Amino acid sequence: MVSLDLATGKPGSENVSTSSSDKTDLIGLERPQIEELLISFGLGEKEARMRTRQLWNWIYVNGITDFERMSNVSKVARELFHSKFSLQRPEVISEQVSSDGTRKWLFRFVDPANPTLPPVDVETVYIPEPSRGTLCVSSQVGCTLTCTFCHTGTQRLVRNLTAGEIVGQVVMARELLGDFPGGERPMNGLVPGGETRAITNIVMMGMGEPLYNFENVKNAMLIFSDGDGLSVSKRRITLSTSGVVSEIKAIGEQAGVMLAISLHAVRDDLRNELVPINKKWPIRELLEACRTYPGVSNARRITFEYVMLKGINDSDADAKELVRLLANIPAKINLIPFNPWPGSPYECSDWETIERFSDIVNKAGYASPVRTPRGRDIFAACGQLKSTSERLSKKERDALSAK
Ligand code: SAH
Ligand code: SF4
């Protein structure tokens, strides 16, 4: 079990992973890392660069699982790839399809640094809409944080996912959705078809706090957005954080993706309770980091997520305070009806209350769509993800949230 240092959030897992068979897994590796490996196998610099470009193209654009398909590459080079590299994809443990078309997969990964450790299971969710398809990707197994309304928060942190495992969720989802050339789209009509890709948007909103797995999440997002990688525009990639203020500027500078903040409360006393990281970085500091987020503008607004909890954070006064707090920040507000899970201590606000709250925010000039819960019937909605792992005891949760 790996645990994160809450003070620094610095993780342990590294990027270059060698599997038990001593082959290096290429998924998630940056191009310079592949080039370096090829040079160490005896290739000249120029050829190493060209082969790396070809490998990326075949892996991310064409979705190969076998080097033999690399038809523009010599037999000698293909043999080298076979002997030195692997293209590891997760095992698909289960696939559930909701009545609304949402899909939830349970993917199994073996820790590449410690292949003898038990494998970990990760949930990834696909949400199809008429004109787009969003993949909700996990960054950790479990979470060190203990937000009281979140199912993942009841699960211990098992470990950080590597960049390869984060990218692997997208590659595998593309495969299963027929999103690589020649693939077949399942469930026509529910998954965008024709010239539109099945996956048009990626959100880091699955299990875990992405900014506590900074390097791996950043490297994975750079592969998502690279034109020679998965080629998803940075405007269509969103990272959601509970408020790890120390890393917000750096992720904006180094990855340039859209930012979402899990705000959920407008007063520190309540936010300390709901989102305990607030004790370390209170609302004022969090909003200051948003105001100065690299590249923020009216065209690139920050999304503030606000879960609607009955009688807790849903009064008119809360809505007015929210508007006041966000003045001068290019913002969108996303109201999320609370999604219950077994044993959850809250109820979702009444529909009229949500509408009233939304009206107040709208009148102040903010778009505030209420997020339609998707995939509730298969436990795929926001905050319902939790793969098999021990639950924390009440005492352990209290100890963690006191930090
Ligand atoms: N750890 C990150 C990203 C994962 S959670 C974060 O906290 O931002 C994705 C979003 O779902 C967050 O806004 C989170 O607060 C919200 N969420 C968690 N549990 C929920 C629940 N039970 N109902 C509705 N939204 C929830
Ligand atoms: Fe972790 Fe986000 Fe859930 Fe909080 S809401 S416990 S940060 S996954």
Tab-separated table of C-alpha atoms and ligand atoms in Angstrom:
chain	number	residue	atom	x	y	z
A	1	MET	CA	0.000	0.000	0.000
A	2	VAL	CA	1.329	3.420	-0.977
A	3	SER	CA	0.220	6.439	0.954
A	4	LEU	CA	0.561	10.035	-0.082
A	5	ASP	CA	2.106	12.734	1.987
A	6	LEU	CA	-0.820	15.095	2.470
A	7	ALA	CA	1.510	18.031	2.954
A	8	THR	CA	3.324	17.705	-0.359
A	9	GLY	CA	1.010	15.379	-2.207
A	10	LYS	CA	4.070	13.921	-3.890
A	11	PRO	CA	3.436	10.443	-5.157
A	12	GLY	CA	5.766	7.536	-5.536
A	13	SER	CA	4.962	5.819	-8.773
A	14	GLU	CA	7.173	6.456	-11.761
A	15	ASN	CA	6.496	6.538	-15.429
A	16	VAL	CA	8.801	4.111	-17.164
A	17	SER	CA	7.457	0.738	-16.281
A	18	THR	CA	9.060	-2.588	-16.908
A	19	SER	CA	6.743	-5.525	-16.670
A	20	SER	CA	7.659	-8.869	-15.195
A	21	SER	CA	8.716	-10.018	-18.674
A	22	ASP	CA	11.295	-7.201	-18.770
A	23	LYS	CA	9.569	-5.537	-21.668
A	24	THR	CA	8.886	-1.833	-21.364
A	25	ASP	CA	5.270	-0.825	-21.730
A	26	LEU	CA	4.951	1.940	-24.300
A	27	ILE	CA	1.498	3.258	-23.398
A	28	GLY	CA	1.922	6.511	-21.485
A	29	LEU	CA	5.620	7.000	-22.290
A	30	GLU	CA	6.684	10.399	-23.558
A	31	ARG	CA	8.410	10.478	-26.946
A	32	PRO	CA	11.873	11.412	-25.596
A	33	GLN	CA	11.707	8.399	-23.267
A	34	ILE	CA	10.992	6.055	-26.180
A	35	GLU	CA	13.724	7.681	-28.254
A	36	GLU	CA	16.225	7.197	-25.473
A	37	LEU	CA	15.329	3.534	-25.159
A	38	LEU	CA	15.672	2.995	-28.901
A	39	ILE	CA	19.088	4.665	-28.866
A	40	SER	CA	20.129	2.392	-25.998
A	41	PHE	CA	19.132	-0.562	-28.220
A	42	GLY	CA	21.580	0.647	-30.868
A	43	LEU	CA	19.512	2.846	-33.190
A	44	GLY	CA	20.933	6.125	-34.449
A	45	GLU	CA	19.321	9.362	-33.290
A	46	LYS	CA	17.545	10.063	-36.548
A	47	GLU	CA	16.088	6.601	-36.872
A	48	ALA	CA	15.092	6.576	-33.185
A	49	ARG	CA	13.116	9.776	-33.735
A	50	MET	CA	11.391	8.413	-36.822
A	51	ARG	CA	10.539	5.064	-35.199
A	52	THR	CA	9.162	6.851	-32.149
A	53	ARG	CA	6.874	8.925	-34.352
A	54	GLN	CA	5.687	5.781	-36.085
A	55	LEU	CA	5.098	3.972	-32.799
A	56	TRP	CA	2.994	6.848	-31.403
A	57	ASN	CA	0.961	7.028	-34.558
A	58	TRP	CA	0.228	3.301	-34.598
A	59	ILE	CA	-0.532	3.187	-30.886
A	60	TYR	CA	-2.710	6.287	-30.489
A	61	VAL	CA	-4.127	7.003	-33.927
A	62	ASN	CA	-4.592	3.410	-35.091
A	63	GLY	CA	-4.944	1.657	-31.740
A	64	ILE	CA	-2.700	-1.332	-32.486
A	65	THR	CA	-2.223	-4.108	-29.971
A	66	ASP	CA	0.353	-5.932	-32.089
A	67	PHE	CA	3.510	-4.489	-33.682
A	68	GLU	CA	2.940	-6.748	-36.716
A	69	ARG	CA	0.296	-4.303	-37.943
A	70	MET	CA	2.929	-1.586	-38.444
A	71	SER	CA	2.928	-1.993	-42.194
A	72	ASN	CA	5.273	0.932	-42.919
A	73	VAL	CA	7.992	-0.422	-40.615
A	74	SER	CA	10.745	-2.888	-41.537
A	75	LYS	CA	10.657	-6.454	-40.247
A	76	VAL	CA	13.903	-5.870	-38.313
A	77	ALA	CA	12.397	-2.910	-36.474
A	78	ARG	CA	9.171	-4.815	-35.746
A	79	GLU	CA	11.202	-7.663	-34.277
A	80	LEU	CA	13.095	-5.233	-32.078
A	81	PHE	CA	9.793	-3.791	-30.829
A	82	HIS	CA	8.466	-7.295	-30.114
A	83	SER	CA	11.490	-8.235	-28.072
A	84	LYS	CA	11.737	-5.019	-26.059
A	85	PHE	CA	8.285	-3.455	-25.777
A	86	SER	CA	4.753	-4.313	-24.766
A	87	LEU	CA	1.436	-2.555	-25.361
A	88	GLN	CA	-0.329	-3.358	-22.140
A	89	ARG	CA	-4.025	-2.717	-21.913
A	90	PRO	CA	-6.113	-3.266	-18.828
A	91	GLU	CA	-8.163	-6.380	-18.426
A	92	VAL	CA	-11.886	-5.595	-18.746
A	93	ILE	CA	-13.469	-7.080	-15.645
A	94	SER	CA	-16.966	-5.800	-16.300
A	95	GLU	CA	-18.993	-3.506	-18.483
A	96	GLN	CA	-22.338	-2.128	-17.375
A	97	VAL	CA	-24.646	-0.186	-19.650
A	98	SER	CA	-27.236	2.149	-18.142
A	99	SER	CA	-30.724	2.620	-19.563
A	100	ASP	CA	-29.544	6.125	-20.618
A	101	GLY	CA	-26.568	4.728	-22.561
A	102	THR	CA	-23.926	5.575	-19.953
A	103	ARG	CA	-21.306	2.841	-19.682
A	104	LYS	CA	-19.173	1.942	-16.718
A	105	TRP	CA	-16.173	-0.299	-17.040
A	106	LEU	CA	-14.137	-1.927	-14.345
A	107	PHE	CA	-10.569	-2.139	-15.638
A	108	ARG	CA	-7.870	-4.196	-13.909
A	109	PHE	CA	-4.240	-3.056	-13.864
A	110	VAL	CA	-1.148	-4.788	-12.560
A	111	ASP	CA	1.277	-2.384	-10.837
A	112	PRO	CA	4.127	-2.265	-13.368
A	113	ALA	CA	6.688	-1.351	-10.719
A	114	ASN	CA	5.574	-4.245	-8.490
A	115	PRO	CA	3.986	-6.944	-10.640
A	116	THR	CA	3.766	-9.305	-7.694
A	117	LEU	CA	1.376	-6.979	-5.799
A	118	PRO	CA	-2.350	-7.648	-6.143
A	119	PRO	CA	-3.790	-5.886	-9.215
A	120	VAL	CA	-6.000	-2.812	-8.790
A	121	ASP	CA	-9.456	-2.207	-10.211
A	122	VAL	CA	-10.355	1.170	-11.664
A	123	GLU	CA	-13.696	2.569	-12.795
A	124	THR	CA	-14.018	4.556	-16.029
A	125	VAL	CA	-17.322	5.989	-17.229
A	126	TYR	CA	-18.507	6.952	-20.720
A	127	ILE	CA	-21.352	9.443	-21.065
A	128	PRO	CA	-22.828	9.722	-24.579
A	129	GLU	CA	-24.835	12.790	-25.604
A	130	PRO	CA	-26.269	13.550	-29.035
A	131	SER	CA	-23.327	15.628	-30.215
A	132	ARG	CA	-20.519	14.550	-27.946
A	133	GLY	CA	-19.185	11.748	-25.828
A	134	THR	CA	-17.400	12.343	-22.533
A	135	LEU	CA	-15.017	9.916	-20.885
A	136	CYS	CA	-14.652	10.269	-17.125
A	137	VAL	CA	-11.187	9.019	-16.193
A	138	SER	CA	-9.748	8.023	-12.792
A	139	SER	CA	-6.396	9.256	-11.490
A	140	GLN	CA	-6.012	7.199	-8.314
A	141	VAL	CA	-7.418	4.033	-6.814
A	142	GLY	CA	-9.303	5.435	-3.850
A	143	CYS	CA	-8.507	8.904	-2.507
A	144	THR	CA	-6.559	10.330	0.419
A	145	LEU	CA	-9.260	12.939	0.901
A	146	THR	CA	-12.488	12.297	2.719
A	147	CYS	CA	-15.196	14.553	1.298
A	148	THR	CA	-18.244	13.505	3.255
A	149	PHE	CA	-20.658	13.237	0.279
A	150	CYS	CA	-18.350	11.187	-1.957
A	151	HIS	CA	-18.283	7.415	-2.159
A	152	THR	CA	-14.644	7.340	-3.330
A	153	GLY	CA	-13.811	9.285	-0.161
A	154	THR	CA	-14.776	6.263	1.936
A	155	GLN	CA	-12.141	4.170	0.208
A	156	ARG	CA	-8.499	4.192	1.262
A	157	LEU	CA	-5.942	5.373	-1.231
A	158	VAL	CA	-4.553	2.158	-2.654
A	159	ARG	CA	-2.144	3.813	-5.045
A	160	ASN	CA	-1.614	6.440	-7.702
A	161	LEU	CA	-2.216	5.353	-11.251
A	162	THR	CA	0.753	5.625	-13.608
A	163	ALA	CA	0.565	7.795	-16.736
A	164	GLY	CA	0.256	4.561	-18.727
A	165	GLU	CA	-2.738	3.447	-16.688
A	166	ILE	CA	-4.441	6.832	-17.062
A	167	VAL	CA	-3.855	6.855	-20.829
A	168	GLY	CA	-4.716	3.130	-20.920
A	169	GLN	CA	-8.273	3.906	-19.734
A	170	VAL	CA	-8.804	6.143	-22.769
A	171	VAL	CA	-7.143	3.763	-25.226
A	172	MET	CA	-9.221	0.834	-23.949
A	173	ALA	CA	-12.445	2.866	-23.970
A	174	ARG	CA	-11.728	3.914	-27.557
A	175	GLU	CA	-11.240	0.296	-28.494
A	176	LEU	CA	-14.476	-0.802	-26.806
A	177	LEU	CA	-16.429	2.056	-28.387
A	178	GLY	CA	-15.131	1.325	-31.880
A	179	ASP	CA	-13.328	4.669	-31.920
A	180	PHE	CA	-10.204	3.456	-33.743
A	181	PRO	CA	-10.150	3.128	-37.537
A	182	GLY	CA	-12.190	0.127	-38.613
A	183	GLY	CA	-13.934	-0.216	-35.239
A	184	GLU	CA	-17.650	-0.832	-34.873
A	185	ARG	CA	-19.797	1.478	-32.767
A	186	PRO	CA	-21.906	-0.358	-30.234
A	187	MET	CA	-25.457	0.840	-29.519
A	188	ASN	CA	-25.993	3.005	-32.547
A	189	GLY	CA	-27.828	6.178	-31.725
A	190	LEU	CA	-26.590	6.291	-28.146
A	191	VAL	CA	-22.896	6.540	-28.988
A	192	PRO	CA	-22.074	9.398	-31.396
A	193	GLY	CA	-21.420	7.927	-34.797
A	194	GLY	CA	-20.414	8.856	-38.320
A	195	GLU	CA	-17.774	11.502	-38.609
A	196	THR	CA	-17.899	12.378	-34.880
A	197	ARG	CA	-15.596	10.508	-32.574
A	198	ALA	CA	-17.239	8.505	-29.816
A	199	ILE	CA	-14.949	10.210	-27.283
A	200	THR	CA	-14.834	13.973	-27.895
A	201	ASN	CA	-14.237	15.143	-24.316
A	202	ILE	CA	-12.203	13.839	-21.398
A	203	VAL	CA	-12.777	14.794	-17.773
A	204	MET	CA	-10.472	13.875	-14.903
A	205	MET	CA	-13.458	13.397	-12.597
A	206	GLY	CA	-13.335	9.712	-11.796
A	207	MET	CA	-11.771	8.210	-8.699
A	208	GLY	CA	-9.085	10.187	-6.907
A	209	GLU	CA	-7.656	13.681	-6.600
A	210	PRO	CA	-5.726	14.305	-9.828
A	211	LEU	CA	-3.502	17.042	-8.401
A	212	TYR	CA	-2.159	14.609	-5.793
A	213	ASN	CA	-0.828	12.538	-8.701
A	214	PHE	CA	0.564	15.536	-10.533
A	215	GLU	CA	3.327	14.200	-12.798
A	216	ASN	CA	1.435	11.169	-14.030
A	217	VAL	CA	-1.785	13.113	-14.624
A	218	LYS	CA	0.094	15.897	-16.404
A	219	ASN	CA	1.981	13.478	-18.652
A	220	ALA	CA	-1.208	11.588	-19.457
A	221	MET	CA	-3.056	14.805	-20.327
A	222	LEU	CA	-0.216	15.847	-22.626
A	223	ILE	CA	-0.705	12.582	-24.523
A	224	PHE	CA	-4.491	13.164	-24.619
A	225	SER	CA	-4.005	16.551	-26.264
A	226	ASP	CA	-1.002	15.903	-28.506
A	227	GLY	CA	-1.871	15.987	-32.215
A	228	ASP	CA	0.246	12.855	-32.703
A	229	GLY	CA	-1.229	11.301	-29.570
A	230	LEU	CA	-4.940	10.996	-28.778
A	231	SER	CA	-5.561	14.407	-30.331
A	232	VAL	CA	-8.300	15.765	-28.053
A	233	SER	CA	-8.294	19.575	-27.890
A	234	LYS	CA	-7.150	21.060	-24.560
A	235	ARG	CA	-10.460	22.924	-24.395
A	236	ARG	CA	-12.179	19.578	-24.262
A	237	ILE	CA	-10.053	18.208	-21.441
A	238	THR	CA	-11.072	19.194	-17.910
A	239	LEU	CA	-9.292	18.504	-14.657
A	240	SER	CA	-11.445	18.649	-11.532
A	241	THR	CA	-9.808	19.322	-8.176
A	242	SER	CA	-11.126	19.529	-4.652
A	243	GLY	CA	-8.754	22.476	-4.198
A	244	VAL	CA	-5.062	21.510	-4.097
A	245	VAL	CA	-4.095	25.170	-4.357
A	246	SER	CA	-0.331	24.559	-4.423
A	247	GLU	CA	-0.576	22.738	-7.783
A	248	ILE	CA	-3.233	24.747	-9.629
A	249	LYS	CA	-0.945	27.264	-11.307
A	250	ALA	CA	1.528	24.566	-12.348
A	251	ILE	CA	-1.101	22.374	-14.005
A	252	GLY	CA	-2.359	25.395	-15.944
A	253	GLU	CA	1.146	26.277	-17.096
A	254	GLN	CA	2.296	22.757	-17.877
A	255	ALA	CA	-0.857	21.139	-19.275
A	256	GLY	CA	-3.073	24.101	-20.239
A	257	VAL	CA	-6.322	22.207	-19.727
A	258	MET	CA	-9.683	23.481	-18.498
A	259	LEU	CA	-10.117	23.656	-14.735
A	260	ALA	CA	-13.073	22.623	-12.580
A	261	ILE	CA	-13.230	23.285	-8.849
A	262	SER	CA	-15.287	21.234	-6.423
A	263	LEU	CA	-16.527	24.160	-4.367
A	264	HIS	CA	-19.736	22.811	-2.765
A	265	ALA	CA	-19.895	25.387	0.045
A	266	VAL	CA	-19.538	29.155	0.327
A	267	ARG	CA	-18.463	29.384	3.988
A	268	ASP	CA	-15.248	27.978	5.395
A	269	ASP	CA	-16.919	26.336	8.394
A	270	LEU	CA	-19.191	24.262	6.145
A	271	ARG	CA	-16.549	23.607	3.482
A	272	ASN	CA	-14.137	22.404	6.196
A	273	GLU	CA	-16.696	19.731	6.925
A	274	LEU	CA	-17.758	18.772	3.389
A	275	VAL	CA	-14.389	19.125	1.625
A	276	PRO	CA	-11.824	18.759	4.427
A	277	ILE	CA	-8.892	19.945	2.276
A	278	ASN	CA	-10.433	23.380	2.880
A	279	LYS	CA	-8.752	23.385	6.293
A	280	LYS	CA	-5.431	23.520	4.506
A	281	TRP	CA	-6.445	25.872	1.689
A	282	PRO	CA	-9.517	27.930	2.585
A	283	ILE	CA	-11.976	29.430	0.095
A	284	ARG	CA	-10.180	32.775	-0.203
A	285	GLU	CA	-6.884	31.138	-1.239
A	286	LEU	CA	-8.647	28.760	-3.595
A	287	LEU	CA	-10.473	31.571	-5.384
A	288	GLU	CA	-7.277	33.595	-5.656
A	289	ALA	CA	-5.646	30.657	-7.473
A	290	CYS	CA	-8.655	30.569	-9.820
A	291	ARG	CA	-8.502	34.296	-10.537
A	292	THR	CA	-4.892	33.894	-11.627
A	293	TYR	CA	-5.213	30.520	-13.388
A	294	PRO	CA	-3.025	30.619	-16.520
A	295	GLY	CA	-5.086	31.355	-19.629
A	296	VAL	CA	-8.362	31.998	-17.791
A	297	SER	CA	-10.680	34.282	-19.778
A	298	ASN	CA	-14.328	34.663	-20.670
A	299	ALA	CA	-13.738	32.180	-23.458
A	300	ARG	CA	-11.978	29.764	-21.089
A	301	ARG	CA	-13.993	29.874	-17.913
A	302	ILE	CA	-13.444	27.915	-14.759
A	303	THR	CA	-16.245	25.538	-13.836
A	304	PHE	CA	-17.361	25.560	-10.217
A	305	GLU	CA	-19.057	22.354	-9.188
A	306	TYR	CA	-21.660	22.586	-6.475
A	307	VAL	CA	-23.348	19.453	-5.163
A	308	MET	CA	-26.912	20.137	-3.961
A	309	LEU	CA	-27.334	18.746	-0.443
A	310	LYS	CA	-30.763	19.094	1.136
A	311	GLY	CA	-30.805	21.551	4.030
A	312	ILE	CA	-26.999	21.773	4.072
A	313	ASN	CA	-25.775	24.143	1.343
A	314	ASP	CA	-28.893	24.897	-0.720
A	315	SER	CA	-30.442	28.071	0.755
A	316	ASP	CA	-31.120	31.327	-1.113
A	317	ALA	CA	-28.455	32.950	1.057
A	318	ASP	CA	-25.950	30.319	-0.121
A	319	ALA	CA	-26.800	31.066	-3.757
A	320	LYS	CA	-26.345	34.823	-3.216
A	321	GLU	CA	-23.053	34.318	-1.437
A	322	LEU	CA	-21.872	32.093	-4.268
A	323	VAL	CA	-22.530	34.875	-6.756
A	324	ARG	CA	-20.713	37.375	-4.551
A	325	LEU	CA	-17.686	35.104	-4.119
A	326	LEU	CA	-17.277	34.476	-7.833
A	327	ALA	CA	-17.398	38.140	-8.856
A	328	ASN	CA	-14.420	38.912	-11.132
A	329	ILE	CA	-13.713	35.276	-11.951
A	330	PRO	CA	-14.671	34.055	-15.430
A	331	ALA	CA	-16.870	31.244	-14.150
A	332	LYS	CA	-19.497	28.677	-15.009
A	333	ILE	CA	-21.434	27.044	-12.226
A	334	ASN	CA	-22.380	23.411	-12.462
A	335	LEU	CA	-25.094	22.371	-10.024
A	336	ILE	CA	-24.892	18.637	-9.350
A	337	PRO	CA	-27.860	16.892	-7.767
A	338	PHE	CA	-26.403	14.763	-4.973
A	339	ASN	CA	-26.065	11.132	-6.033
A	340	PRO	CA	-26.708	8.856	-3.084
A	341	TRP	CA	-24.713	5.717	-2.325
A	342	PRO	CA	-25.262	2.985	0.260
A	343	GLY	CA	-24.925	4.553	3.702
A	344	SER	CA	-24.474	8.127	2.433
A	345	PRO	CA	-25.278	10.711	5.087
A	346	TYR	CA	-27.122	13.232	2.865
A	347	GLU	CA	-30.195	13.659	0.716
A	348	CYS	CA	-30.428	15.455	-2.578
A	349	SER	CA	-32.091	18.894	-2.450
A	350	ASP	CA	-35.712	19.075	-3.669
A	351	TRP	CA	-36.166	19.909	-7.301
A	352	GLU	CA	-37.844	23.274	-6.518
A	353	THR	CA	-34.916	24.230	-4.289
A	354	ILE	CA	-32.434	23.398	-7.030
A	355	GLU	CA	-34.443	25.484	-9.502
A	356	ARG	CA	-34.608	28.431	-7.120
A	357	PHE	CA	-30.880	28.229	-6.480
A	358	SER	CA	-30.209	28.034	-10.196
A	359	ASP	CA	-32.482	31.066	-10.860
A	360	ILE	CA	-30.585	33.241	-8.403
A	361	VAL	CA	-27.283	32.297	-9.977
A	362	ASN	CA	-28.662	32.766	-13.508
A	363	LYS	CA	-30.073	36.196	-12.735
A	364	ALA	CA	-26.612	37.261	-11.614
A	365	GLY	CA	-25.391	36.442	-15.124
A	366	TYR	CA	-23.842	33.007	-14.651
A	367	ALA	CA	-24.760	29.999	-16.707
A	368	SER	CA	-25.678	27.371	-14.153
A	369	PRO	CA	-26.791	24.187	-15.840
A	370	VAL	CA	-28.043	21.516	-13.519
A	371	ARG	CA	-26.114	18.396	-14.370
A	372	THR	CA	-28.520	15.614	-15.250
A	373	PRO	CA	-27.510	12.577	-13.266
A	374	ARG	CA	-26.319	9.941	-15.716
A	375	GLY	CA	-25.956	6.244	-15.147
A	376	ARG	CA	-27.382	6.273	-11.623
A	377	ASP	CA	-28.867	2.811	-12.197
A	378	ILE	CA	-25.391	1.350	-12.666
A	379	PHE	CA	-23.768	3.493	-9.949
A	380	ALA	CA	-21.786	5.447	-12.506
A	381	ALA	CA	-22.898	8.972	-11.531
A	382	CYS	CA	-20.569	11.590	-9.991
A	383	GLY	CA	-19.199	10.514	-6.676
A	384	GLN	CA	-20.598	6.984	-6.815
A	385	LEU	CA	-17.417	5.312	-7.998
A	386	LYS	CA	-15.707	3.017	-5.599
A	387	SER	CA	-13.894	-0.127	-6.582
A	388	THR	CA	-13.314	-3.038	-4.276
A	389	SER	CA	-11.135	-2.019	-1.372
A	390	GLU	CA	-11.550	-1.705	2.337
A	391	ARG	CA	-13.808	0.979	3.723
A	392	LEU	CA	-12.187	3.336	6.176
A	393	SER	CA	-13.438	3.113	9.734
A	394	LYS	CA	-15.080	6.215	11.180
A	395	LYS	CA	-12.027	6.708	13.405
A	396	GLU	CA	-9.632	6.561	10.456
A	397	ARG	CA	-11.720	9.044	8.473
A	398	ASP	CA	-11.795	11.470	11.410
A	399	ALA	CA	-8.026	11.152	11.803
A	400	LEU	CA	-7.462	11.889	8.112
A	401	SER	CA	-9.819	14.851	7.963
A	402	ALA	CA	-8.183	16.358	11.061
A	403	LYS	CA	-4.896	16.724	9.137
B	1	SAH	N1	-11.278	14.504	-6.763
B	1	SAH	C1	-11.703	15.419	-7.745
B	1	SAH	C2	-12.352	14.774	-8.963
B	1	SAH	C3	-13.289	13.624	-8.745
B	1	SAH	S1	-14.897	13.921	-8.152
B	1	SAH	C4	-12.638	16.426	-7.135
B	1	SAH	O1	-13.047	16.247	-6.007
B	1	SAH	O2	-12.910	17.426	-7.797
B	1	SAH	C5	-15.854	14.648	-9.474
B	1	SAH	C6	-16.989	15.556	-8.960
B	1	SAH	O3	-18.083	14.797	-8.389
B	1	SAH	C7	-16.513	16.494	-7.874
B	1	SAH	O4	-17.037	17.783	-8.042
B	1	SAH	C8	-17.099	15.858	-6.653
B	1	SAH	O5	-17.168	16.753	-5.591
B	1	SAH	C9	-18.442	15.382	-7.145
B	1	SAH	N2	-19.106	14.395	-6.285
B	1	SAH	C10	-18.516	13.552	-5.406
B	1	SAH	N3	-19.458	12.798	-4.788
B	1	SAH	C11	-20.667	13.154	-5.290
B	1	SAH	C12	-22.003	12.693	-5.078
B	1	SAH	N4	-22.278	11.704	-4.239
B	1	SAH	N5	-23.001	13.296	-5.786
B	1	SAH	C13	-22.712	14.268	-6.687
B	1	SAH	N6	-21.471	14.720	-6.931
B	1	SAH	C14	-20.436	14.178	-6.243
B	2	SF4	FE1	-11.535	12.524	-3.338
B	2	SF4	FE2	-12.819	14.163	-5.090
B	2	SF4	FE3	-14.183	12.293	-3.711
B	2	SF4	FE4	-13.187	14.432	-2.428
B	2	SF4	S1	-14.781	14.436	-4.040
B	2	SF4	S2	-13.064	12.302	-1.717
B	2	SF4	S3	-11.283	14.743	-3.521
B	2	SF4	S4	-12.602	11.914	-5.214
